[in-house]
Coordinates of N, CA, C and O in Angstrom, one line a residue:
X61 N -0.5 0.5 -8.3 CA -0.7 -0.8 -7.8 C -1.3 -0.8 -6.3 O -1.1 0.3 -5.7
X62 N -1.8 -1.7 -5.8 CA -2.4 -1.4 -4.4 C -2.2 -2.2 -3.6 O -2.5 -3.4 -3.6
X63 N -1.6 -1.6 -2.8 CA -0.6 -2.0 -2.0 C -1.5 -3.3 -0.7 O -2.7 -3.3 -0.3
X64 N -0.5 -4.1 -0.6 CA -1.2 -5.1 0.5 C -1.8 -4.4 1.8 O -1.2 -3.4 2.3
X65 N -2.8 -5.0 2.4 CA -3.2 -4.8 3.6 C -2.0 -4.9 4.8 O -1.3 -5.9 4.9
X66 N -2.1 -3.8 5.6 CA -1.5 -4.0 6.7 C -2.1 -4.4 7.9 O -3.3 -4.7 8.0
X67 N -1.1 -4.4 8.9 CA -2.1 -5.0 10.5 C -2.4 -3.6 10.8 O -1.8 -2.6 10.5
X68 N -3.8 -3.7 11.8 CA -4.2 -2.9 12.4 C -3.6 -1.9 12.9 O -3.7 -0.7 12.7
X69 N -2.7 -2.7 13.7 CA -2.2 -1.9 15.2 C -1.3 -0.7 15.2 O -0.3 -0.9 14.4
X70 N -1.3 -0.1 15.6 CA -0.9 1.4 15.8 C 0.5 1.1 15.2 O 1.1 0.3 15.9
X71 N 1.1 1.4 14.3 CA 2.6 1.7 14.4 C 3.6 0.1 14.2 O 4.8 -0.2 14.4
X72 N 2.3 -0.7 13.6 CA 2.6 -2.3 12.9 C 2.7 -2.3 11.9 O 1.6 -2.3 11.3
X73 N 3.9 -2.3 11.1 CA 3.8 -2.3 9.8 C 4.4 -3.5 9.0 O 5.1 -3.4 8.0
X74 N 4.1 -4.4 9.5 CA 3.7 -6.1 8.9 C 2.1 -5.9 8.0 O 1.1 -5.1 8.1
X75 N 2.6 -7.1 7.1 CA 1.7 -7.4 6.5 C 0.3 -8.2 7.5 O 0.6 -9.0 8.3
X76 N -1.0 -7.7 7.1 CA -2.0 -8.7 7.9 C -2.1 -10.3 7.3 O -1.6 -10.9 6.4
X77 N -2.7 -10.6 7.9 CA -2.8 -12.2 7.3 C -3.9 -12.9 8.2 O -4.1 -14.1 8.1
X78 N -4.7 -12.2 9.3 CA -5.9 -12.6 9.8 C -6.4 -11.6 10.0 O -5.7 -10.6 9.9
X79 N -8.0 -11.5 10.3 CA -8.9 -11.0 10.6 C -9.5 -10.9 11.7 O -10.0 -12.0 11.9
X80 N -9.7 -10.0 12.7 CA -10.8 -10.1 14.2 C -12.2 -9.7 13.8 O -12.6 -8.9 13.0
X81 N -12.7 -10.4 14.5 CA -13.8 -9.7 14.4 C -14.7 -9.7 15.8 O -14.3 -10.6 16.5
X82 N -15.7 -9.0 16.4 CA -15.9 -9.6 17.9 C -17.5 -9.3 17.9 O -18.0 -8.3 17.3
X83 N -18.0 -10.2 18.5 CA -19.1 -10.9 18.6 C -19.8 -10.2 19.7 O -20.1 -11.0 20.6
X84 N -20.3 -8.7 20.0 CA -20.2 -8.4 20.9 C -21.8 -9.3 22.3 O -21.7 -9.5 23.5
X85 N -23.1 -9.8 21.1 CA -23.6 -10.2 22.1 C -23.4 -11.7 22.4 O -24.3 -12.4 22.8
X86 N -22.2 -12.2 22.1 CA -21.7 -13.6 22.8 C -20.8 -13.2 23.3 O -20.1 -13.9 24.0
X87 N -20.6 -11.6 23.3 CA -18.7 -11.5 24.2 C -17.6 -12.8 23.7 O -17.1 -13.6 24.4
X88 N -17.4 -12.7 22.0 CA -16.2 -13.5 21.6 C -15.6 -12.3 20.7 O -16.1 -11.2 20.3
X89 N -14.4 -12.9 20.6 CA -13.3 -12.4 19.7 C -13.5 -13.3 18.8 O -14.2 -14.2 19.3
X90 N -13.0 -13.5 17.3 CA -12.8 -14.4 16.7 C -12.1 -14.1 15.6 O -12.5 -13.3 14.8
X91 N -10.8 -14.9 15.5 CA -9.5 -14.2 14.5 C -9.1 -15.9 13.8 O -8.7 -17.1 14.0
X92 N -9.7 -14.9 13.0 CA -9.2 -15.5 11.1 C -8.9 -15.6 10.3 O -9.2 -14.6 9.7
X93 N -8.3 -16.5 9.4 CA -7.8 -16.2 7.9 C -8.3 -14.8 7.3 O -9.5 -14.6 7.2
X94 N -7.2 -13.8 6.9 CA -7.4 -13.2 6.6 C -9.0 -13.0 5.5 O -9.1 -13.5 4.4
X95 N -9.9 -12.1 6.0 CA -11.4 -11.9 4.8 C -10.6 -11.4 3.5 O -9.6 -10.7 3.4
X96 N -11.2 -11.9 2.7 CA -11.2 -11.2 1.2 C -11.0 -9.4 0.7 O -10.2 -8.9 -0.1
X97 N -12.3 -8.9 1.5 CA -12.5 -7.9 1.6 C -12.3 -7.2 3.1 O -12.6 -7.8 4.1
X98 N -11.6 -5.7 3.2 CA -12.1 -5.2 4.7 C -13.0 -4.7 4.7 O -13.3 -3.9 3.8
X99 N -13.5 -4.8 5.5 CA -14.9 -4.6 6.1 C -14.9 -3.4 7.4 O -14.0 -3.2 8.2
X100 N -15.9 -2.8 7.2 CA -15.6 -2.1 8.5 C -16.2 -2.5 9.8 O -17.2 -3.1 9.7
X101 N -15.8 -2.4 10.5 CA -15.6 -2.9 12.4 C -15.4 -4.6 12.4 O -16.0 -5.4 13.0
X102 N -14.5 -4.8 11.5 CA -13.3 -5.9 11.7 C -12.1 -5.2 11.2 O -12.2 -4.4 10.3
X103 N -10.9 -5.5 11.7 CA -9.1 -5.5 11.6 C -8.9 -6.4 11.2 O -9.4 -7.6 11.2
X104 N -7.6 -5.7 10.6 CA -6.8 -7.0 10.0 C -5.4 -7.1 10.9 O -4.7 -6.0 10.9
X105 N -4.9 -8.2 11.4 CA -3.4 -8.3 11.7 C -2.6 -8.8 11.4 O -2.6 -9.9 10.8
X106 N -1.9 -8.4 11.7 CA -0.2 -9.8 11.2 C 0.1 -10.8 12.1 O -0.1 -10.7 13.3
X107 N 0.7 -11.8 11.5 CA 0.5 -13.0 12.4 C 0.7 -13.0 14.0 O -0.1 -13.7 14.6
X108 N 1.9 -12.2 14.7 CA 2.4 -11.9 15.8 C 1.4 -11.6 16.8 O 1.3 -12.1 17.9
X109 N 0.4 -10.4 16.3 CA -0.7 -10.2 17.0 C -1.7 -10.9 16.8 O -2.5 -10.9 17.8
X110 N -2.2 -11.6 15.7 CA -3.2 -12.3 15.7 C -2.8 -14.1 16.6 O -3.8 -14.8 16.9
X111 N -1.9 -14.3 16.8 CA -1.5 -15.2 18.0 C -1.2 -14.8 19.1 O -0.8 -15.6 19.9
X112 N -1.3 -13.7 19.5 CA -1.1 -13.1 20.9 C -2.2 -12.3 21.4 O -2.2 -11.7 22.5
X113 N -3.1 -12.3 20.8 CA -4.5 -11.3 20.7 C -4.9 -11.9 22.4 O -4.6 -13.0 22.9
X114 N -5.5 -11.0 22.9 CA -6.4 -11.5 24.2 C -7.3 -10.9 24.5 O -7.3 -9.7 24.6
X115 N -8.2 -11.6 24.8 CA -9.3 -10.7 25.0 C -9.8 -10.1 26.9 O -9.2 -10.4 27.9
X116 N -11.0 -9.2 26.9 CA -11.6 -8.4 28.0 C -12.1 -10.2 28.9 O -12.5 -11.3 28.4
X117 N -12.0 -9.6 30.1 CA -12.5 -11.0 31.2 C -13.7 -11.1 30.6 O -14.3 -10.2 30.0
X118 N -14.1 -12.4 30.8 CA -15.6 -12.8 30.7 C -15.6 -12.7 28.9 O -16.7 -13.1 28.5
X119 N -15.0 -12.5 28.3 CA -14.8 -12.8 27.0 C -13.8 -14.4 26.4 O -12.8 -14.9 26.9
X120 N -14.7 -14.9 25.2 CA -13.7 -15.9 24.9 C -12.8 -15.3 23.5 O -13.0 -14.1 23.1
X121 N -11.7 -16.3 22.6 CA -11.6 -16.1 22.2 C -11.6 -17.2 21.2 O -11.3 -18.3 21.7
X122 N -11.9 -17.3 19.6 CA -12.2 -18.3 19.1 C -10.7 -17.7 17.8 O -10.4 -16.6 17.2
X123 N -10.1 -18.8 17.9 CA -9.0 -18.7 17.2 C -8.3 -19.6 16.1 O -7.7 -20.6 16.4
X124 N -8.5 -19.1 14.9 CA -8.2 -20.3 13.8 C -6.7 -20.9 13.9 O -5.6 -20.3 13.9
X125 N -7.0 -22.2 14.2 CA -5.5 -23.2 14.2 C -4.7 -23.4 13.4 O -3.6 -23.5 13.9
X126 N -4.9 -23.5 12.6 CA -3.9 -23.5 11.1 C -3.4 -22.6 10.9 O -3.8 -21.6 11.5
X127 N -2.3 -22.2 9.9 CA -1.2 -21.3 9.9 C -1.9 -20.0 9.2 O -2.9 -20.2 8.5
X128 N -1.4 -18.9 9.2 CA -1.6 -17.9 9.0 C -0.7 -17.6 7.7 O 0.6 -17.6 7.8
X129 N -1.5 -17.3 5.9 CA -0.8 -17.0 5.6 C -0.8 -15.6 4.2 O -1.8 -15.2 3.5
X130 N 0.1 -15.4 4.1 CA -0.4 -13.9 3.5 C -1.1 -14.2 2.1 O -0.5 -15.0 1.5
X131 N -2.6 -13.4 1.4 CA -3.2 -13.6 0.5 C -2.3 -14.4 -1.0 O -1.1 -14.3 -0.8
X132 N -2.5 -14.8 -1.9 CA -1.9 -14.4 -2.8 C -2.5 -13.5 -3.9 O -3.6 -13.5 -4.2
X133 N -1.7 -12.8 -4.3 CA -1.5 -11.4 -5.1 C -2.4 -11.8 -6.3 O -2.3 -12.7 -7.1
X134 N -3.6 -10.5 -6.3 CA -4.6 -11.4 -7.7 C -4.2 -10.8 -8.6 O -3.3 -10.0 -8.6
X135 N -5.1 -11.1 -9.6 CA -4.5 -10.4 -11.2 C -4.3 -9.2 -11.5 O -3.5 -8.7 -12.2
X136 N -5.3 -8.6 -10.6 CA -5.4 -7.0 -10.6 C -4.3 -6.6 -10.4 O -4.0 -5.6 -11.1
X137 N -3.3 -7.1 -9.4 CA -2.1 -6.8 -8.7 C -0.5 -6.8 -9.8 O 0.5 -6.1 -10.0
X138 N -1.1 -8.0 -10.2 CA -0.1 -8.5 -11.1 C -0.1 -7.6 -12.7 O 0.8 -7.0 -13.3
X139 N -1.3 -7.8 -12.7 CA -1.2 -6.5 -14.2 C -1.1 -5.7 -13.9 O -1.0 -5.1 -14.9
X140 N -1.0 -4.6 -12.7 CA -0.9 -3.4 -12.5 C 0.8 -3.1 -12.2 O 1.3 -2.0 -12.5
X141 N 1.4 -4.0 -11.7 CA 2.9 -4.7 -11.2 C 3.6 -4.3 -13.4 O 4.2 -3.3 -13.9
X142 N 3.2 -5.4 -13.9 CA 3.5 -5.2 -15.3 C 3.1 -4.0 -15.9 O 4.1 -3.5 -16.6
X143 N 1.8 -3.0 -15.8 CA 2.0 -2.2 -16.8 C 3.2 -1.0 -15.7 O 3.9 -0.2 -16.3
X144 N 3.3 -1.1 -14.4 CA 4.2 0.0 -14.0 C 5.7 -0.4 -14.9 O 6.4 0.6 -15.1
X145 N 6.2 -1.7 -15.4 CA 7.2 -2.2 -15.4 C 7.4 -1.5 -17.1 O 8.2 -0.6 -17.4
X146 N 6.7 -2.2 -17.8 CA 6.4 -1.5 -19.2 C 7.0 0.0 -19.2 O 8.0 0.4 -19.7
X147 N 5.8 0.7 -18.6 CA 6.1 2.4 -18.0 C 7.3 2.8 -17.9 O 7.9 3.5 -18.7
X148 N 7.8 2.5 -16.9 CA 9.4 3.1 -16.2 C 10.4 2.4 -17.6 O 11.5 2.9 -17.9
X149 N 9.7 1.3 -18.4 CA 11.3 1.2 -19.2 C 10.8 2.1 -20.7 O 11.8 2.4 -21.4
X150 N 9.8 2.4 -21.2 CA 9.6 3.1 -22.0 C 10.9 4.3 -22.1 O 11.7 4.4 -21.2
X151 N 10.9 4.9 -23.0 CA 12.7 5.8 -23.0 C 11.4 7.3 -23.0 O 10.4 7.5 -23.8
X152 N 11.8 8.0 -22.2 CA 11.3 9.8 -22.7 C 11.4 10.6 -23.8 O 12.4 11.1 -24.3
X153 N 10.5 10.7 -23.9 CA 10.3 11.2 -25.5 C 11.2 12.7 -25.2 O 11.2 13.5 -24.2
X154 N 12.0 12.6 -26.7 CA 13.3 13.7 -26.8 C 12.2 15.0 -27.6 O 11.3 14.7 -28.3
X155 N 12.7 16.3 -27.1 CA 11.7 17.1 -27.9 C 12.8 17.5 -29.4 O 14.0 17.4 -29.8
X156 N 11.7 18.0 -29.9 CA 12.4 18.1 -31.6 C 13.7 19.1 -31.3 O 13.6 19.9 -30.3
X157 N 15.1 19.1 -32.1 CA 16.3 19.6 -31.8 C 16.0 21.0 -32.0 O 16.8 21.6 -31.3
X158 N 15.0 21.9 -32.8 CA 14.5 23.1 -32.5 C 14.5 23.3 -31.5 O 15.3 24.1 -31.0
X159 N 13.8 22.8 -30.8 CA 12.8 23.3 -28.8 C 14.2 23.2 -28.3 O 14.8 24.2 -28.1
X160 N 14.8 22.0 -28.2 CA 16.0 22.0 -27.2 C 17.1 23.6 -27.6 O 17.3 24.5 -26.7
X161 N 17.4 23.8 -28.8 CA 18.3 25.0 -29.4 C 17.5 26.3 -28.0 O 18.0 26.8 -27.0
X162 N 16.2 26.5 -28.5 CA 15.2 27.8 -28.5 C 15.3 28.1 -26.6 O 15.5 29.2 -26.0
X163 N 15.2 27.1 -26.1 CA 15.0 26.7 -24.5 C 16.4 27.0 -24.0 O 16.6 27.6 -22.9
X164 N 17.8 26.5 -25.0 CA 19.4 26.9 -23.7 C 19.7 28.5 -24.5 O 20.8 29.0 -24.3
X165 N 18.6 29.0 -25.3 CA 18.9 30.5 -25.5 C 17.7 31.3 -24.6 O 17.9 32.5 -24.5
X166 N 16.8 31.0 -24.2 CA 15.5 31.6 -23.7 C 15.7 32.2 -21.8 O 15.9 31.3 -21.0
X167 N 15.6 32.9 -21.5 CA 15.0 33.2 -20.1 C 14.0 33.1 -19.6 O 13.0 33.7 -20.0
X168 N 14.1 32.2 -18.3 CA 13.1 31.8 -17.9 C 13.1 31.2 -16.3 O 14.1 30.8 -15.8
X169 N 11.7 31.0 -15.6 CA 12.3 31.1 -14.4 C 11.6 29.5 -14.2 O 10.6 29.2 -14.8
X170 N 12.6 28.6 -13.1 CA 12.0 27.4 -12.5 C 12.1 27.7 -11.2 O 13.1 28.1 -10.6
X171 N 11.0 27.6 -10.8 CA 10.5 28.2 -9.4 C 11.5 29.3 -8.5 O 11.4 30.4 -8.9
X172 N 12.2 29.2 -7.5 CA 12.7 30.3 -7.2 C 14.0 30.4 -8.0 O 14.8 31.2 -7.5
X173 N 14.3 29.8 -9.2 CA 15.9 30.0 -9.5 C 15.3 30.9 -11.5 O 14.5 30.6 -12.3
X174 N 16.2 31.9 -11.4 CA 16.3 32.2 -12.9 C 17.4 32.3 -13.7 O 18.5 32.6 -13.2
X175 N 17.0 31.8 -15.4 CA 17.8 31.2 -15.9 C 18.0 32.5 -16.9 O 17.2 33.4 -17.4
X176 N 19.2 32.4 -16.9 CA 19.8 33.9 -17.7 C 21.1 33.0 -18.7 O 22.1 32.3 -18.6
X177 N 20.2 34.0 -19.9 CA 21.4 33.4 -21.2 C 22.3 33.9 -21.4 O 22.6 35.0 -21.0
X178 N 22.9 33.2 -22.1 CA 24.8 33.3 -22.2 C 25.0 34.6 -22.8 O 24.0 35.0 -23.5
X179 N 26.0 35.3 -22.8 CA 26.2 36.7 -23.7 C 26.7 36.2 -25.3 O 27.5 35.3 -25.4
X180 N 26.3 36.6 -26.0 CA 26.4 36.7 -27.2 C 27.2 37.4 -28.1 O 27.1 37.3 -29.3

């Protein structure tokens, strides 16, 4: 499943929910509803920073007014959500009562540990 977008910023681990992007030959910032897609040379942030964002002197900043709020989850998300759900309850296939017998009489090694059979 794929996991939601986070914010940008170093060591922010909120979900994003707006977008920057900066205008560099108007010298603006401009932070908005989170885009659809990320794009590269725009971030995404979470609400905290994207209301506290400030920009370099001599720069403006153009900032959407309305609330900030996180995508909702598309189908892709949702069916991929269900087939994990399916998955984990499915039961593990038991091997035939032969293999299990053959395997607690056999020697054999699982990585550094070895398995030594019972005396007979």
């Amino acid at each position: 499943m794929r996991s939601p977008r986070r914010c940008s910023r170093n060591g922010c681990p909120r979900q994003a929910v707006a977008t920057l992007t900066y205008v560099y030959n108007e010298s603006t910032a401009v932070v908005g509803p989170l885009a659809a897609f990320a794009e590269p040379h725009t971030y995404d942030l979470c609400e905290p920073h994207a209301r506290s964002l400030t920009a370099p002197r001599g720069w403006d900043v153009v900032r959407h007014e309305g609330e900030f709020e996180p995508p909702p989850p598309t189908t892709d998300d949702l069916v991929a959500l269900a087939e994990a759900v399916r998955e984990a309850a499915r039961p593990a296939p038991r091997p035939p009562e032969d293999d299990r017998e053959q395997r607690a009489h056999s020697t054999g090694r699982r990585g550094h540990l070895r398995v030594i059979p019972p005396n007979l």
